[in-house]
Coordinates of C-alpha atoms and ligand atoms in Angstrom, one line a residue:
X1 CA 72.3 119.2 81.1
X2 CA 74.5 118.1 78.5
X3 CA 71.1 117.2 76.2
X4 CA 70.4 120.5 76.1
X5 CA 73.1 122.1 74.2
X6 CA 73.5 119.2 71.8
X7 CA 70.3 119.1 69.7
X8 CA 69.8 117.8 66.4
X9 CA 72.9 115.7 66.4
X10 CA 75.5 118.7 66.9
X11 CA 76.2 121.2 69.4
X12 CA 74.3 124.6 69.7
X13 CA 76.4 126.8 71.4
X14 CA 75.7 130.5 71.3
X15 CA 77.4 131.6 68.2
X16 CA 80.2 134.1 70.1
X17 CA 81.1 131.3 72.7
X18 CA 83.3 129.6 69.7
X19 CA 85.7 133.4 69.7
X20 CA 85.4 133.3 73.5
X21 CA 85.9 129.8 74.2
X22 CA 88.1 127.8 71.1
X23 CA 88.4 124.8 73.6
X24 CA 84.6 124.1 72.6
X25 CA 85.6 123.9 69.2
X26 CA 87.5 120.3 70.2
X27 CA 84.0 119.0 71.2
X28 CA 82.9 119.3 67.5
X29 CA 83.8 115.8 66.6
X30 CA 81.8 114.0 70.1
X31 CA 78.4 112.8 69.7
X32 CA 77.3 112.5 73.4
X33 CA 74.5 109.4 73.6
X34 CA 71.6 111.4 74.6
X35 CA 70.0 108.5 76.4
X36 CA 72.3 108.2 78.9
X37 CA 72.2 110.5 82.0
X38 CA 75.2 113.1 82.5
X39 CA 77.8 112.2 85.0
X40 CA 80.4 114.6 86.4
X41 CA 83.6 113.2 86.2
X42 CA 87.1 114.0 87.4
X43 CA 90.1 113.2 85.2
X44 CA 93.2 112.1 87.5
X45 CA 95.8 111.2 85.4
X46 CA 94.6 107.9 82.6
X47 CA 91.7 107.4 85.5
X48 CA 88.0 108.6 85.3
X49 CA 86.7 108.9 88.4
X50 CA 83.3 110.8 90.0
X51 CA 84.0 114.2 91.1
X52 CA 83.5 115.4 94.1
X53 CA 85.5 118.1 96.2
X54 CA 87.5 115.2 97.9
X55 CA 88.5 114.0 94.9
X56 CA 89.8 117.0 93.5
X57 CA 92.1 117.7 96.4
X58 CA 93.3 114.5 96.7
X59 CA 94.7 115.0 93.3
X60 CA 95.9 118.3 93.2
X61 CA 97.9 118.2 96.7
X62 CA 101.5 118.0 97.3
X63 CA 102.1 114.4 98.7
X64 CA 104.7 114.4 101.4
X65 CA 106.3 111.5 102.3
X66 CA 104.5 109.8 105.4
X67 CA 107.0 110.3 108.2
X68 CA 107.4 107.0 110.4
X69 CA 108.3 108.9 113.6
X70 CA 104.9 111.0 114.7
X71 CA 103.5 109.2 117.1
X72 CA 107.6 109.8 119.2
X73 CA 106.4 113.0 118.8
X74 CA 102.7 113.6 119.0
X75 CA 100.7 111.3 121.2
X76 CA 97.7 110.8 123.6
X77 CA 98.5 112.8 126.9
X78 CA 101.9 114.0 125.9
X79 CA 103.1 117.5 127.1
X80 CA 101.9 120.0 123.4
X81 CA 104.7 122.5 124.2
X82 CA 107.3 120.0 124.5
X83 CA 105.9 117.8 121.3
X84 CA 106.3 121.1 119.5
X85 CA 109.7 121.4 119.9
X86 CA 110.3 117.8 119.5
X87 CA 108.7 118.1 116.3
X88 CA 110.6 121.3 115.6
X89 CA 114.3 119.5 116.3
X90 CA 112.7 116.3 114.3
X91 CA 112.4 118.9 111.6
X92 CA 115.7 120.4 112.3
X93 CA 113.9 123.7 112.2
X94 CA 115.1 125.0 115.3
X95 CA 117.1 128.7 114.6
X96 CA 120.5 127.4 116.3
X97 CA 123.3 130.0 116.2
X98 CA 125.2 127.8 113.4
X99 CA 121.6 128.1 111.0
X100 CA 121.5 132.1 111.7
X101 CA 125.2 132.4 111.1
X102 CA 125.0 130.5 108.1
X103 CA 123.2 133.7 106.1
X104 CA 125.2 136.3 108.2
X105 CA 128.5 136.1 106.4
X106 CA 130.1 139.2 107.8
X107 CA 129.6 137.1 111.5
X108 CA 130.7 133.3 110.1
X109 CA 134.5 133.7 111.1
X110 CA 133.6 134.9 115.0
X111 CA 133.4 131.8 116.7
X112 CA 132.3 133.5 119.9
X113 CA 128.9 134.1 117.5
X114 CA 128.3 130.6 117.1
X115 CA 129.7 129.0 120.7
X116 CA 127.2 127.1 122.5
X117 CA 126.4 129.0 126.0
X118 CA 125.7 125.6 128.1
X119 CA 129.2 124.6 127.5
X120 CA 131.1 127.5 125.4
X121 CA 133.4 124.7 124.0
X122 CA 131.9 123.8 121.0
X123 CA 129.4 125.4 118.4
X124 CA 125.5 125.8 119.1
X125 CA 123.7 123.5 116.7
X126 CA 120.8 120.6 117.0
X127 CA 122.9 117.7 117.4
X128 CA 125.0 119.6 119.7
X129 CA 122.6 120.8 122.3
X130 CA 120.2 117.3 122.4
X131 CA 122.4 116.2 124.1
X132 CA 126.2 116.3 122.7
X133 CA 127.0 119.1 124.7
X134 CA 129.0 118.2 128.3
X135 CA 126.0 120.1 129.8
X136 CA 123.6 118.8 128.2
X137 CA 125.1 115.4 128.5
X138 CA 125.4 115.4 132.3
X139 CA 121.4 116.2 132.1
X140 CA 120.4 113.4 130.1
X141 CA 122.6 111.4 132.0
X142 CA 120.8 112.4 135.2
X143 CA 117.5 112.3 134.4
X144 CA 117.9 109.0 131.9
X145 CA 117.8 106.4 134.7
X146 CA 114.3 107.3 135.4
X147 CA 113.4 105.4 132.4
X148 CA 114.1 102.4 130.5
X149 CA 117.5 104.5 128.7
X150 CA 119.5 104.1 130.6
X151 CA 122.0 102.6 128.2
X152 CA 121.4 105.0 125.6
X153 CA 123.9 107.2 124.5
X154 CA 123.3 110.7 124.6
X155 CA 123.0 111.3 121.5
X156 CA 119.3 112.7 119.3
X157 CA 119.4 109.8 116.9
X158 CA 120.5 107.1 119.6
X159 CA 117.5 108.2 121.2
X160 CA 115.4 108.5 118.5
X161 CA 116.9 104.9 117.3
X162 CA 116.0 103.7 120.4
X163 CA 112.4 105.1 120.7
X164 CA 111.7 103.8 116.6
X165 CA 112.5 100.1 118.0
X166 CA 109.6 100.7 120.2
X167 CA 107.1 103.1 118.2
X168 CA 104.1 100.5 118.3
X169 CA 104.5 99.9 122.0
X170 CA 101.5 100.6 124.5
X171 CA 103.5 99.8 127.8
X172 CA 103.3 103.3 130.1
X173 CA 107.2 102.8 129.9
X174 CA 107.3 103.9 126.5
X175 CA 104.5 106.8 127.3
X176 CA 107.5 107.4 130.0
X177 CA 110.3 107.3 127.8
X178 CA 109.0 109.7 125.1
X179 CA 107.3 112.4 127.9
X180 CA 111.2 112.6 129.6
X181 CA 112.7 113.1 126.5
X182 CA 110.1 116.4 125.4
X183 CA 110.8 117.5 128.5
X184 CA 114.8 117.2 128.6
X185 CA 115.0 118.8 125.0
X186 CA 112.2 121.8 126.3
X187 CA 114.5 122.4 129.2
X188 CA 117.4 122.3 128.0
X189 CA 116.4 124.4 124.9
X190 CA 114.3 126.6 127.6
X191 CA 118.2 127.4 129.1
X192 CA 120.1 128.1 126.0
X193 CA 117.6 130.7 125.5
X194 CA 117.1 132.2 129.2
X195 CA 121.5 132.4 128.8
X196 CA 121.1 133.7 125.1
X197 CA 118.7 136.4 125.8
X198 CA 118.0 136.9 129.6
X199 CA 122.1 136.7 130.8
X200 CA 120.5 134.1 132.8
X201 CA 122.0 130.8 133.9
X202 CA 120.8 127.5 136.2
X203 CA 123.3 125.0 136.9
X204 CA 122.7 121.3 135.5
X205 CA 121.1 119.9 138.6
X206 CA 118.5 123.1 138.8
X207 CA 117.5 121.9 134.8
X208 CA 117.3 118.3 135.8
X209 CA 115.1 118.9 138.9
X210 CA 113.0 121.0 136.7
X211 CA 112.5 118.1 134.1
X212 CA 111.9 115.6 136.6
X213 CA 109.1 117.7 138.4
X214 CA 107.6 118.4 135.1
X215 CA 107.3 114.8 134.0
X216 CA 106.4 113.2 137.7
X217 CA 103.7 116.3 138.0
X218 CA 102.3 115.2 134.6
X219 CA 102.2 111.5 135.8
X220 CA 100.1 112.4 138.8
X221 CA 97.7 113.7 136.3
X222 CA 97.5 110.2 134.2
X223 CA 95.0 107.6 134.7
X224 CA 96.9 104.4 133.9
X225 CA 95.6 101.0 133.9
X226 CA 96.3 99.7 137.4
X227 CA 98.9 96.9 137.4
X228 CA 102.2 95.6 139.0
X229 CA 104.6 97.0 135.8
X230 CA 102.6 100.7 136.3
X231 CA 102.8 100.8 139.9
X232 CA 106.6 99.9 139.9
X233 CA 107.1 102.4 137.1
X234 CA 105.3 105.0 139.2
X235 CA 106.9 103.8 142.0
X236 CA 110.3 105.6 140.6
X237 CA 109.0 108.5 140.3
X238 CA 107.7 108.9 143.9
X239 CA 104.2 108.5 143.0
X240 CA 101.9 106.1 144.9
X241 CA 98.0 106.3 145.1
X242 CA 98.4 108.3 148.1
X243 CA 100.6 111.1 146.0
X244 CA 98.4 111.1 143.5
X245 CA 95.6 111.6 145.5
X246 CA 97.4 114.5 148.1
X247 CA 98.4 116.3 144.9
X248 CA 95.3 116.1 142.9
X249 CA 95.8 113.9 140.4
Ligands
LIG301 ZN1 127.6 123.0 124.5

């Protein structure tokens, strides 16, 4: 308690404390009221507030800016392998061959070094692979129509344009749209890497059956609220009560 080391109208600190603490010596001058109970408070910048751990942390963390686009990538029953990487392209975190090439000066003028190996015409980087790339391109293009894209262009921020327009959206077409997209840029970042470090390569139609087996397998799984627009939506993909229940749901 503050009462106790202020007695006799001053301050009785311990007569070494003033060498090994000078700050105490600022206190000289305050008369605390010794009627009043002691509070601990928290200063956070001209405000006074009551401390407490929270408090503290709120005021001592570094404040990003909120990001309007998490729930494109993180959201109930979405695919956590394929949200990763969506986040990790959102991010533009993703070690394409320009990035690594980028701190590897002795390398920068070897174009074979940085060619994309889905289409080896152009140079392996973010906006490139999802989905600029001829390869990657004829994928989207492919799989696209099993959603409501089908006029967007195959390009990351059309897509991710398109999806913003529709970020508060409950309708299982959106929960569609997003899954299809995880699952394109997984894939197709799944095939750079299998030809970058494997020597092993799948045509565009092997990639596009595999997206379109990974989303439809994940739909079985979903327990949507029966009506006409889910059962027509499910309908496209080939799933009807009696596939869902054949393949276990
Ligand atoms: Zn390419």
């Amino acid at each position: 308690m503050v009462a106790d080391i202020f007695r006799d109208n001053s301050w009785a600190w311990p007569s070494s404390w003033r060498d090994l603490f000078p700050a105490i010596n600022q206190l000289d001058h305050i008369r605390p009221d010794q009627n009043k109970q002691d509070r601990l408070l928290w200063k956070d910048g001209d405000k006074l507030i009551d401390y407490s751990s929270a408090t503290v942390w709120d005021t001592i963390r570094v404040r990003e800016q909120e990001i309007n686009w998490v729930s494109i990538v993180w959201f109930p029953q979405c695919i956590p392998r394929h949200a990763f990487l969506v986040w990790l392209i959102m991010r533009r975190k993703l070690l394409t061959r320009d990035k690594i090439l980028k701190w590897d000066f002795s390398r920068r003028k070897n174009m074979n070094m940085m060619c994309c190996l889905l289409c080896y015409a152009d140079v392996d980087s973010h906006d490139h692979l999802f989905f600029e790339c001829k390869f990657s391109e004829q994928v989207w293009k492919s799989v696209r129509d099993k959603t409501d894209m089908v006029d967007v262009d195959p390009k990351w921020v059309s897509i991710i344009g398109w999806l913003m327009t529709r970020i508060r959206s409950k309708k299982a077409s959106f929960y569609v749209a997003r899954l299809l997209v995880g699952a394109t840029a997984y894939t197709i970042w799944q095939e750079r890497n299998a030809r970058l470090f494997k020597n092993q390569t799948r045509p565009p139609e092997a990639i596009c059956e595999v997206i379109l087996k990974t989303v439809r397998y994940k739909l079985m799984g979903v327990k949507f609220k029966p009506c006409a627009n889910v059962k027509s939506l499910l309908g496209k993909w080939g799933i009807d009560d009696a596939a869902m229940i054949d393949d276990g749901g």
